[in-house]
Amino acid sequence: MPTLSEVAQLAGVTAATVSNVLRHRGRVGAETRQRVLDAVKTLGYRPHLAARALAEGRAPTIALMVSSIDNPFYPEFALAVERAARESGHFVIVCNTNEDPATGRAYLDQIAGTLSEGVLVTNANLDFADLHKTEARGAPVVLCMWERPQEPPGLHCVAVDFRRAGELAGAHLVELGHRRIGAIVGSKVSGIHAARYAGFVDALHAAGLDAPAARLRQAPDSVQGGYAAARELLEADPGITAIFASNDLPALGALHAAADLGREVPRDLSVTGITDIKPAREARPALTTVAVRTAEAAELAVGLLRDLLAAAPDYEGAARTAPRVLVVPEPRLVVRGSTGVAPMRE
Amino acid sequence: MPTLSEVAQLAGVTAATVSNVLRHRGRVGAETRQRVLDAVKTLGYRPHLAARALAEGRAPTIALMVSSIDNPFYPEFALAVERAARESGHFVIVCNTNEDPATGRAYLDQIAGTLSEGVLVTNANLDFADLHKTEARGAPVVLCMWERPQEPPGLHCVAVDFRRAGELAGAHLVELGHRRIGAIVGSKVSGIHAARYAGFVDALHAAGLDAPAARLRQAPDSVQGGYAAARELLEADPGITAIFASNDLPALGALHAAADLGREVPRDLSVTGITDIKPAREARPALTTVAVRTAEAAELAVGLLRDLLAAAPDYEGAARTAPRVLVVPEPRLVVRGSTGVAPMRE
């Protein structure tokens, strides 16, 4: 692979002049310019794209940090991000942190501001201190899918009103006549899904119902986690006629638990999720859930990152911008086969 | 962010000297060296990691090109690749081509050999010419999950005996007494899944059965695709007692079609897939499939890429190595709830 220096030598100019010609910068006479272009052609020199992007303080990629590529939400979100990014010619590289802050930190150190121009962070379990450091190095950071629009994180973010999502699911179950509703929270109860559960409780309270701790289970955010939690709930209290899950994966697990316990969905048991991932649409019965508008969130996040990059042509201004919070359009209930009118109880 | 030039200026040396000190190269006197290190410390200079890696002809990342991040196989494979790569300190960036050769080409141009040291390519629909060009630029390329070990692609590859996988699925159905077996091929019949179907036909022939075209459907490699194809097969020939699908996603669709047609699995209909993705394990009934040892394939692929990188310290030798073909340990049948003894026919 010929080097810039070889091109310079052949053209009888300095490397800086070659660079100026290739980058359409500086003053270079027409004749010199032609000599450089001829040398480029003769040697088959291919400008080292990344090096050039780096020299210009710009790389054509943005990084998307995901916390668990194994969770189907993240590939779906990555796809949506990629669609949005390609509109402005950006490439997306996906970095999976496996829910490990140390891995996340390593990716940020290796990639942010160097291999990638900016960083989108989904609900990756990253230390905010690391994200602030990344910003301070000049790489804008946008948190995607922030769960509490009313409590901004002090970083640029795209927020989804997940409390409202929980409320919509809860209200739907209440309207169908359910009174004994179990809840599965796919994080620590005070954790990332807290707002979803709070919204669900809002809906119960609005209907004059209570939400006793006995009908609440915390579970891993997975099909298996939801399966185990739903079994526990239904075995402890067979009078439960509906299950609210704070995410689609545990809701899908609840469908399996119902099947194994011989309870037909939705005749004997209704189940709701939140997010609307593809497996929710493909389940049998398909899952009633609250769609959080993943594609819109991705578009807003990419747009915000693009704005921050444009506002920081010196590559170091982003951190100085006051954190911006964009809120995704309100979640909406998607009613499918997994919910129905509460069964009559004798 | 301070630059190398600023460090050089403060230390009263050339940028090249600063670079030599930071890279532990060239001859630099102890006093000069200390001046440079002091200047680095004073200014808080942070060597531009990617630039340094590029200058040294090495980047700490490998790229994984996937054809469709929306297909759950690819995130699972990405996770396995990442686990293997992290053992040698490599980072993995995932690039999604969306089954579009032009997108793949753009990623290769942007990333291979510049942002990433080497490239792993899954069944991405990439032109081999583009991959050869990438190799010629000095970035080793390893094809993962090549489907036909007996017909190497002229590129380094990790191959899975998918014909054997198809044969194992077919033999399993035959042993259960099935005689009228429908087949769903999740690619063009002559396409990427051809070897799988050929193995299935091998198994039928070995049992003295034929594989008429009337019991074969080509379908998109998705749940929906499998659903539609299975309905067609079962409506056209209600005597079919089993369905062989060349991939897990269409097999899952066949389970749904059976449910909608009122055929109980496995009492009335058996269904097999190939791969053993997570949704196969999570389906109800869980899917009988042929596991292609995704984790082992990922480990072999990363190991091969690592060998190629080690053998090409000048970053341009890789293309000169004769293509190597590593074969993944034989696929194995995983029997679950979706297959059973063929129903008695009157």
XYZ file of C-alpha atoms in Angstrom:
692
model
C 0.000 0.000 0.000
C 1.697 3.254 -1.088
C 2.058 5.934 1.557
C 1.381 9.624 1.550
C 5.154 10.213 1.656
C 5.662 8.191 -1.492
C 3.033 10.264 -3.252
C 4.763 13.421 -2.037
C 8.130 12.192 -3.236
C 6.859 11.307 -6.688
C 5.078 14.655 -7.025
C 8.090 16.561 -5.672
C 6.056 18.253 -2.921
C 5.712 17.946 0.828
C 3.363 15.494 2.503
C 1.413 18.476 3.817
C 0.768 19.631 0.241
C -0.505 16.186 -0.738
C -2.768 16.236 2.277
C -4.041 19.719 1.371
C -4.830 18.651 -2.167
C -6.674 15.537 -1.044
C -8.604 17.474 1.562
C -9.331 20.454 -0.666
C -7.630 22.750 1.809
C -4.905 25.381 1.783
C -3.614 27.168 -1.298
C -2.104 24.892 -3.882
C -1.367 26.031 -7.447
C -3.204 24.300 -10.282
C -0.056 22.753 -11.708
C 1.136 21.383 -8.353
C -2.318 20.103 -7.682
C -2.310 18.199 -10.962
C 1.128 16.715 -10.205
C -0.180 15.420 -6.887
C -3.305 13.928 -8.435
C -1.191 12.272 -11.120
C 1.086 10.771 -8.470
C -1.947 9.528 -6.518
C -3.206 7.847 -9.660
C 0.151 6.415 -10.698
C 0.796 4.838 -7.313
C -2.795 3.783 -6.703
C -2.711 5.655 -3.434
C -5.875 5.186 -1.398
C -6.276 7.876 1.238
C -6.343 6.203 4.596
C -9.927 7.054 5.362
C -9.809 6.651 9.077
C -6.530 8.462 9.356
C -7.907 11.267 7.264
C -11.083 11.395 9.321
C -9.000 11.440 12.456
C -6.744 14.172 11.066
C -9.853 16.197 10.408
C -11.169 15.487 13.845
C -14.028 13.487 12.410
C -14.676 9.826 11.959
C -17.586 8.690 9.853
C -18.912 6.362 12.521
C -20.971 6.595 15.640
C -20.823 3.972 18.341
C -23.878 2.410 19.880
C -23.276 0.944 23.303
C -25.784 -1.737 24.178
C -25.977 -3.510 27.496
C -26.896 -6.939 26.205
C -26.962 -7.793 22.540
C -28.562 -11.071 23.576
C -31.742 -9.251 24.559
C -33.810 -8.855 21.380
C -34.627 -5.242 22.152
C -31.076 -4.138 21.473
C -30.656 -5.589 17.979
C -34.005 -4.042 17.060
C -32.872 -0.705 18.418
C -29.511 -1.053 16.663
C -31.311 -1.598 13.388
C -33.397 1.518 13.911
C -30.311 3.545 14.844
C -28.526 2.323 11.789
C -31.382 3.314 9.516
C -31.377 6.796 10.967
C -27.592 7.118 10.881
C -27.218 6.040 7.295
C -29.329 9.005 6.227
C -26.448 11.280 7.144
C -23.817 8.878 5.888
C -22.763 7.745 9.333
C -21.790 4.173 10.011
C -22.816 2.525 13.222
C -20.578 0.254 15.182
C -22.260 -1.713 17.902
C -20.401 -2.328 21.158
C -21.850 -4.766 23.637
C -21.037 -4.145 27.280
C -22.667 -7.298 28.649
C -24.054 -5.229 31.489
C -20.533 -4.763 32.808
C -19.441 -1.190 33.626
C -15.752 -2.126 33.254
C -16.333 -3.415 29.733
C -18.294 -0.290 28.978
C -15.465 1.877 30.247
C -12.967 -0.022 28.103
C -15.080 0.485 24.999
C -15.483 4.158 25.753
C -11.726 4.553 26.220
C -10.918 2.642 23.056
C -13.552 3.942 20.772
C -15.274 7.139 21.792
C -13.834 10.169 20.109
C -11.276 8.074 18.315
C -12.853 5.297 16.306
C -16.238 6.917 16.606
C -17.325 10.488 16.441
C -19.994 10.238 19.103
C -21.648 7.694 21.296
C -25.215 6.560 21.751
C -25.766 4.724 24.998
C -28.818 2.553 25.554
C -29.690 1.411 29.034
C -26.150 0.162 29.343
C -25.058 -0.064 32.933
C -22.383 2.559 32.548
C -21.086 4.839 35.224
C -22.157 8.375 34.488
C -18.656 9.471 35.526
C -17.257 7.515 32.576
C -19.748 9.129 30.237
C -18.846 12.581 31.508
C -15.177 11.780 30.919
C -15.984 10.746 27.377
C -17.784 14.042 26.833
C -14.864 15.941 28.303
C -12.626 14.298 25.723
C -14.835 15.847 23.077
C -17.069 12.964 22.029
C -20.739 13.814 22.467
C -22.766 11.237 24.370
C -26.513 10.726 24.069
C -28.366 8.446 26.455
C -31.169 6.661 24.635
C -34.363 5.408 26.233
C -33.910 7.275 29.485
C -36.788 6.071 31.668
C -37.733 9.208 33.592
C -38.280 12.348 31.486
C -39.053 14.340 34.658
C -35.666 13.514 36.165
C -33.064 14.280 33.502
C -29.737 12.557 34.003
C -27.431 15.544 33.474
C -26.450 14.159 30.091
C -27.997 14.653 26.693
C -30.768 12.123 26.458
C -33.795 10.838 24.657
C -36.413 9.975 27.216
C -39.418 7.711 27.097
C -42.267 8.174 29.527
C -42.110 4.654 30.908
C -44.298 5.594 33.860
C -47.022 6.392 31.370
C -46.340 3.048 29.672
C -46.901 1.226 32.964
C -50.036 3.232 33.561
C -51.473 2.368 30.148
C -50.905 -1.344 30.756
C -52.420 -1.169 34.221
C -55.434 0.843 33.057
C -56.070 -1.648 30.254
C -56.192 -4.551 32.719
C -58.421 -2.626 35.093
C -60.826 -1.755 32.271
C -61.095 -5.431 31.414
C -62.375 -6.017 34.950
C -59.234 -7.450 36.511
C -58.938 -6.776 40.231
C -56.265 -9.196 41.424
C -53.291 -8.382 39.232
C -49.825 -9.765 39.782
C -46.799 -7.661 38.833
C -43.380 -8.749 37.620
C -40.662 -6.128 37.658
C -37.674 -6.998 35.492
C -35.125 -5.058 37.497
C -34.586 -4.291 41.128
C -37.900 -2.831 42.247
C -36.097 0.479 42.787
C -34.088 -0.033 39.597
C -34.445 0.826 35.972
C -38.039 -0.438 35.734
C -39.208 1.420 38.833
C -41.032 4.070 36.809
C -42.954 1.403 34.901
C -44.177 -0.216 38.092
C -45.033 3.189 39.555
C -47.242 3.886 36.535
C -48.958 0.534 36.943
C -49.637 1.337 40.591
C -50.973 4.762 39.546
C -53.546 3.004 37.373
C -54.599 0.680 40.191
C -54.926 3.543 42.626
C -56.949 5.534 40.119
C -59.418 2.636 40.109
C -59.450 2.410 43.900
C -57.373 -0.772 43.918
C -54.306 -1.435 45.975
C -51.025 -3.036 44.930
C -49.965 -5.280 47.776
C -46.371 -6.460 48.024
C -47.652 -10.036 48.004
C -48.589 -9.624 44.341
C -45.207 -8.180 43.296
C -42.196 -10.189 42.178
C -38.787 -8.983 41.109
C -37.215 -11.089 38.366
C -34.360 -11.157 35.886
C -35.348 -9.336 32.700
C -35.684 -12.503 30.642
C -38.172 -15.134 29.513
C -36.877 -17.526 32.165
C -37.032 -14.853 34.849
C -40.634 -14.044 33.977
C -41.538 -17.717 33.847
C -40.309 -18.366 37.384
C -41.863 -15.209 38.791
C -45.233 -15.894 37.167
C -45.292 -19.447 38.513
C -44.585 -18.138 41.983
C -47.315 -15.515 41.730
C -49.920 -17.934 40.399
C -49.063 -20.698 42.827
C -49.079 -18.332 45.793
C -52.372 -16.737 44.746
C -54.472 -18.710 42.251
C -57.031 -15.894 42.363
C -54.792 -13.696 40.229
C -56.475 -13.127 36.861
C -53.857 -10.931 35.178
C -50.145 -10.301 35.195
C -48.480 -6.994 34.468
C -44.846 -7.431 33.430
C -42.526 -4.451 33.190
C -40.968 -5.747 29.985
C -41.903 -8.015 27.091
C -39.423 -10.821 27.814
C -40.738 -11.611 31.304
C -44.286 -11.264 29.945
C -43.474 -13.955 27.372
C -42.207 -16.109 30.229
C -45.514 -15.541 32.022
C -47.342 -16.889 28.954
C -45.275 -20.077 29.214
C -45.935 -20.383 32.932
C -49.662 -20.062 32.313
C -49.481 -22.853 29.743
C -47.593 -25.114 32.133
C -50.103 -24.438 34.903
C -52.981 -25.256 32.582
C -54.316 -21.717 32.531
C -55.536 -20.624 29.150
C -54.584 -17.140 27.957
C -56.590 -14.912 27.820
C -59.610 -16.913 29.086
C -58.085 -17.684 32.507
C -55.246 -15.195 32.614
C -54.355 -11.927 30.897
C -50.745 -10.856 30.442
C -49.242 -7.502 29.405
C -45.702 -6.433 28.556
C -43.959 -3.177 27.718
C -41.802 -2.284 24.675
C -43.270 -4.227 21.727
C -40.283 -6.259 20.594
C -40.643 -8.589 17.657
C -41.054 -11.768 19.774
C -44.095 -10.086 21.380
C -45.717 -9.840 17.978
C -44.706 -13.387 17.081
C -45.849 -15.066 20.307
C -48.954 -17.286 20.378
C -51.141 -15.721 21.609
C -49.474 -12.497 20.546
C -48.646 -10.251 23.476
C -50.645 -7.203 24.459
C -48.015 -4.612 25.247
C -47.269 -0.913 25.377
C -45.170 0.126 22.395
C -42.485 2.616 23.340
C -41.839 3.741 19.770
C -38.367 2.360 19.366
C -37.879 3.694 15.839
C -38.869 7.234 16.820
C -36.526 7.077 19.813
C -33.657 5.962 17.585
C -34.337 8.765 15.107
C -34.426 11.383 17.847
C -31.210 10.041 19.374
C -29.316 10.027 16.090
C -30.659 13.490 15.250
C -29.573 14.847 18.619
C -26.114 13.350 18.292
C -25.851 14.819 14.809
C -26.812 18.252 16.136
C -24.220 18.004 18.887
C -21.550 16.998 16.409
C -22.484 19.845 14.089
C -22.374 22.320 16.961
C -18.924 21.133 17.971
C -16.821 21.447 14.851
C -13.695 21.637 16.966
C -14.640 18.264 18.391
C -14.451 19.556 21.929
C -17.475 21.745 22.310
C -20.051 19.085 22.985
C -19.407 18.840 26.682
C -20.037 22.542 27.030
C -23.575 22.348 25.692
C -26.273 22.246 28.387
C -27.755 18.762 28.513
C -30.725 18.447 26.213
C -33.679 16.173 26.893
C -35.862 15.058 24.015
C -39.015 13.151 24.884
C -40.273 10.421 22.573
C -43.960 10.634 21.589
C -46.217 9.017 24.162
C -46.190 5.217 24.350
C -49.285 3.512 23.059
C -51.177 0.418 24.074
C -51.209 -2.391 21.515
C -53.968 -4.869 22.318
C -53.378 -8.408 21.110
C -54.476 -11.894 22.069
C -52.916 -12.128 25.515
C -55.512 -9.979 27.291
C -59.229 -10.424 27.686
C -62.153 -9.749 29.982
C -61.549 -10.944 33.543
C -63.081 -14.357 34.226
C -66.172 -14.477 36.440
C -65.322 -15.690 39.933
C -67.786 -17.634 41.986
C -7.408 18.329 23.959
C -3.663 19.057 23.625
C -1.994 17.855 20.462
C 1.235 16.016 19.828
C 2.659 19.215 18.344
C 1.949 21.133 21.520
C 3.759 18.493 23.535
C 6.676 18.714 21.121
C 6.744 22.489 21.368
C 6.722 22.487 25.155
C 9.453 19.828 25.287
C 11.474 21.588 22.605
C 11.654 18.524 20.391
C 10.090 17.389 17.129
C 6.745 15.635 16.958
C 8.583 12.559 15.713
C 10.597 12.458 18.919
C 7.467 12.696 21.031
C 5.999 9.879 19.013
C 9.143 7.788 19.467
C 9.108 8.297 23.218
C 5.458 7.355 23.512
C 5.900 4.323 21.309
C 9.163 3.228 22.916
C 10.907 3.398 19.563
C 13.987 5.015 18.090
C 16.911 6.408 20.067
C 16.027 9.163 22.449
C 18.368 10.363 25.173
C 17.261 9.937 28.795
C 17.052 13.674 29.413
C 15.046 14.379 26.255
C 12.802 11.473 27.089
C 12.104 12.931 30.518
C 11.370 16.366 29.025
C 8.816 14.758 26.726
C 7.170 12.813 29.536
C 7.029 15.956 31.665
C 5.393 17.858 28.828
C 2.888 15.031 28.339
C 2.024 15.215 32.014
C 1.867 19.004 32.172
C -0.476 19.272 29.214
C -2.510 16.183 30.101
C -1.822 14.810 26.656
C -3.662 11.566 25.950
C -2.154 9.654 23.061
C -4.770 9.355 20.398
C -5.296 5.639 20.682
C -6.697 5.000 17.284
C -4.167 7.234 15.598
C -1.394 5.434 17.416
C -2.818 2.040 16.528
C -3.113 3.164 12.936
C 0.436 4.506 12.922
C 1.590 1.150 14.178
C -0.487 -0.663 11.605
C -2.668 -2.163 14.307
C -6.050 -1.357 15.693
C -7.322 -3.084 18.800
C -10.620 -4.054 17.230
C -11.963 -6.663 14.918
C -15.075 -6.091 12.882
C -17.880 -8.588 12.672
C -20.023 -8.177 9.588
C -23.493 -9.606 10.028
C -26.110 -9.803 7.335
C -29.136 -9.065 9.489
C -28.865 -8.050 13.109
C -32.620 -8.483 13.252
C -32.255 -12.251 12.917
C -31.612 -13.613 16.416
C -28.808 -15.874 15.222
C -26.517 -12.934 14.581
C -26.693 -11.302 18.008
C -26.064 -14.723 19.543
C -23.092 -15.235 17.291
C -21.846 -11.718 18.010
C -21.952 -12.473 21.710
C -19.916 -15.637 21.217
C -17.396 -13.804 19.025
C -17.063 -11.094 21.598
C -16.398 -13.589 24.377
C -13.648 -15.198 22.316
C -12.166 -11.878 21.204
C -11.972 -10.390 24.653
C -9.647 -13.200 25.695
C -6.961 -11.643 23.526
C -7.939 -8.101 24.405
C -9.641 -7.418 21.087
C -12.757 -5.352 20.895
C -15.518 -6.319 18.540
C -17.450 -3.838 16.516
C -20.546 -5.174 14.866
C -21.465 -3.926 11.397
C -24.844 -4.810 9.996
C -25.100 -5.039 6.222
C -28.860 -5.594 6.052
C -28.231 -8.208 3.381
C -27.103 -5.465 1.025
C -23.786 -5.989 -0.783
C -23.368 -2.247 -1.322
C -23.682 -1.575 2.400
C -21.228 -4.374 3.053
C -18.781 -2.881 0.596
C -19.095 0.518 2.258
C -18.390 -0.969 5.679
C -15.401 -2.858 4.337
C -14.038 0.294 2.721
C -14.596 2.384 5.811
C -13.565 -0.027 8.469
C -11.480 -2.984 7.370
C -7.802 -2.443 7.903
C -8.386 1.021 9.236
C -10.791 1.048 12.125
C -10.464 -2.689 12.545
C -7.548 -4.986 12.287
C -9.365 -7.855 10.667
C -12.821 -8.844 9.627
C -15.097 -11.720 10.481
C -17.867 -12.197 7.966
C -20.953 -14.244 8.762
C -23.313 -15.308 6.031
C -23.385 -11.726 4.910
C -24.294 -11.373 1.273
C -20.989 -9.859 0.330
C -19.277 -10.076 -3.005
C -16.200 -12.232 -2.716
C -14.427 -9.695 -4.925
C -14.907 -7.102 -2.200
C -13.530 -9.480 0.421
C -10.492 -10.205 -1.736
C -9.923 -6.483 -2.104
C -10.072 -6.110 1.657
C -7.475 -8.853 2.019
C -5.305 -7.221 -0.592
C -5.350 -4.061 1.489
C -3.850 -6.099 4.300
C -6.831 -6.833 6.522
C -7.339 -10.563 7.029
C -10.856 -11.799 6.375
C -12.403 -14.941 7.854
C -15.730 -16.234 6.615
C -17.676 -17.735 9.499
C -20.277 -20.459 9.186
C -19.405 -21.394 5.633
C -22.013 -23.972 4.664
C -20.041 -26.388 2.516
C -16.763 -27.667 4.015
C -16.132 -29.745 0.886
C -16.250 -26.686 -1.353
C -13.975 -24.100 0.242
C -14.635 -20.541 -0.862
C -11.054 -19.475 -1.628
C -11.029 -17.385 1.518
C -10.064 -18.288 5.045
C -13.145 -19.800 6.577
C -14.731 -21.676 9.407
C -17.080 -24.233 7.947
C -20.040 -26.063 9.386
C -21.211 -29.299 7.852
C -24.740 -28.110 7.209
C -25.425 -31.014 4.888
C -24.849 -33.296 7.852
C -27.156 -31.074 9.916
C -29.930 -31.553 7.369
C -29.272 -35.271 7.307
C -29.526 -35.544 11.095
C -32.873 -33.761 11.111
C -34.193 -35.894 8.265
C -32.991 -39.155 9.838
C -34.645 -38.219 13.132
C -38.009 -37.710 11.445
C -37.653 -40.944 9.477
C -36.814 -42.879 12.649
C -39.974 -41.565 14.261
C -41.912 -43.193 11.451
C -42.685 -40.134 9.350
C -43.066 -40.873 5.652
C -44.765 -37.764 4.261
C -42.463 -34.956 5.276
C -42.773 -31.398 4.028
C -39.643 -29.285 3.624
C -39.207 -25.539 3.971
C -35.992 -24.066 2.628
C -35.215 -20.610 3.960
C -33.260 -19.421 0.944
C -33.433 -19.936 -2.749
C -33.500 -23.720 -3.140
C -30.092 -23.456 -4.830
C -28.995 -20.823 -2.346
C -27.280 -20.728 0.993
C -29.475 -23.449 2.518
C -29.054 -25.850 -0.412
C -26.645 -28.098 1.487
C -29.111 -28.440 4.367
C -31.875 -29.558 2.066
C -29.504 -31.925 0.250
C -28.681 -33.583 3.585
C -32.366 -33.951 4.373
C -32.929 -35.593 0.990
C -29.942 -37.881 1.678
C -31.693 -39.116 4.803
C -34.941 -39.735 2.947
C -33.168 -41.604 0.175
C -31.265 -43.704 2.710
C -34.656 -44.834 4.005
C -35.978 -45.528 0.525
C -38.208 -42.452 0.538
C -38.428 -39.823 -2.132
C -38.552 -36.071 -1.782
C -41.085 -34.824 -4.317
C -41.084 -31.184 -5.337
C -44.710 -30.976 -4.243
C -43.583 -31.252 -0.628
C -40.925 -28.535 -0.926
C -41.465 -24.831 -0.331
C -38.995 -21.998 -0.573
C -39.622 -19.241 1.959
C -38.072 -16.125 3.470
C -35.802 -17.079 6.372
C -38.176 -15.768 9.025
C -41.010 -16.808 11.328
C -43.525 -15.262 8.948
C -41.937 -16.958 5.958
C -42.089 -20.346 7.659
C -45.651 -19.747 8.760
C -46.892 -19.093 5.229
C -44.931 -21.978 3.724
C -46.140 -24.435 6.364
C -49.760 -23.436 5.835
C -49.349 -23.957 2.119
C -47.768 -27.377 2.618
C -50.393 -28.553 5.103
C -53.320 -27.207 3.136
C -52.036 -28.708 -0.103
C -51.333 -32.089 1.502
C -53.043 -32.735 4.843
C -51.324 -36.139 4.927
C -48.007 -34.504 5.837
C -47.055 -35.556 9.374
C -43.775 -33.714 9.742
C -42.044 -30.590 8.509
C -38.306 -30.179 8.050
C -37.259 -26.525 8.054
C -33.761 -25.496 7.013
C -33.529 -22.965 9.824
C -35.035 -22.371 13.247
C -37.003 -19.229 12.408
C -39.145 -20.818 9.686
C -39.539 -23.879 11.937
C -40.988 -21.620 14.629
C -43.365 -20.236 12.023
C -44.411 -23.805 11.187
C -45.322 -24.331 14.860
C -47.631 -21.312 14.659
C -49.179 -22.538 11.419
C -49.872 -25.909 13.030
C -51.609 -24.178 15.946
C -53.753 -22.091 13.613
C -54.737 -25.155 11.594
C -55.708 -26.998 14.773
C -52.898 -29.529 14.497
C -51.321 -30.365 17.805
C -47.526 -30.576 17.948
C -46.106 -33.221 18.207
C -49.236 -35.428 18.298
C -50.438 -34.452 14.814
C -47.324 -32.842 13.394
C -43.599 -32.921 14.094
C -41.348 -29.963 13.247
C -37.551 -29.668 13.120
C -35.216 -26.708 12.670
C -31.490 -26.190 12.282
C -29.125 -23.970 14.350
C -30.495 -23.970 17.921
C -31.053 -20.284 18.504
C -32.434 -19.144 21.822
C -36.049 -18.734 20.601
C -35.932 -22.445 19.657
C -35.260 -23.317 23.268
C -37.879 -20.870 24.498
C -40.697 -21.927 22.150
C -43.694 -23.903 23.409
C -43.318 -26.729 22.594
C -39.566 -26.229 22.476
C -38.128 -26.904 19.050
C -36.280 -30.061 18.098
C -33.338 -28.824 16.091
C -29.798 -29.572 14.999
C -27.333 -27.477 16.978
C -24.510 -26.159 14.811
C -22.269 -25.295 17.767
C -22.315 -21.553 17.387
C -19.914 -20.918 20.279
C -17.302 -23.330 18.937
C -17.593 -21.759 15.493
C -17.056 -18.309 16.964
C -14.011 -19.466 18.909
C -12.476 -21.076 15.851
C -13.128 -17.984 13.754
C -11.588 -15.606 16.259
C -8.634 -17.931 16.754
C -8.031 -18.161 13.017
C -8.218 -14.407 12.602
C -5.809 -13.998 15.495
C -3.367 -16.433 13.850
C -3.583 -14.567 10.570
C -2.936 -11.270 12.281
C 0.025 -12.697 14.147
C 1.453 -14.121 10.937
C 1.180 -10.771 9.211
C 3.057 -8.329 11.429
C 3.571 -5.990 8.514
C -0.185 -5.889 8.089
C 0.009 -6.816 4.458
C 1.007 -10.434 4.494
C -2.358 -11.948 5.243
C -3.535 -12.076 1.677
C -0.498 -14.135 0.764
C -1.414 -16.975 3.129
C -3.128 -19.919 1.435
C -6.794 -19.977 2.439
C -7.354 -22.090 5.538
C -10.531 -24.029 6.218
C -11.392 -25.018 9.773
C -14.344 -27.313 10.271
C -16.543 -26.962 13.329
C -17.215 -30.178 15.293
C -20.133 -32.122 13.859
C -23.611 -30.709 14.429
C -25.760 -32.600 16.881
C -29.440 -33.344 17.090
C -31.252 -31.794 20.048
C -34.587 -33.515 20.607
C -37.254 -31.415 22.276
C -41.026 -31.275 22.383
C -41.753 -30.469 18.743
C -41.131 -33.974 17.410
C -42.828 -37.257 18.211
C -43.795 -40.600 16.767
C -45.705 -40.317 13.503
C -49.477 -40.546 13.973
C -51.164 -43.759 12.812
C -52.944 -43.266 9.513
C -56.046 -45.172 8.581
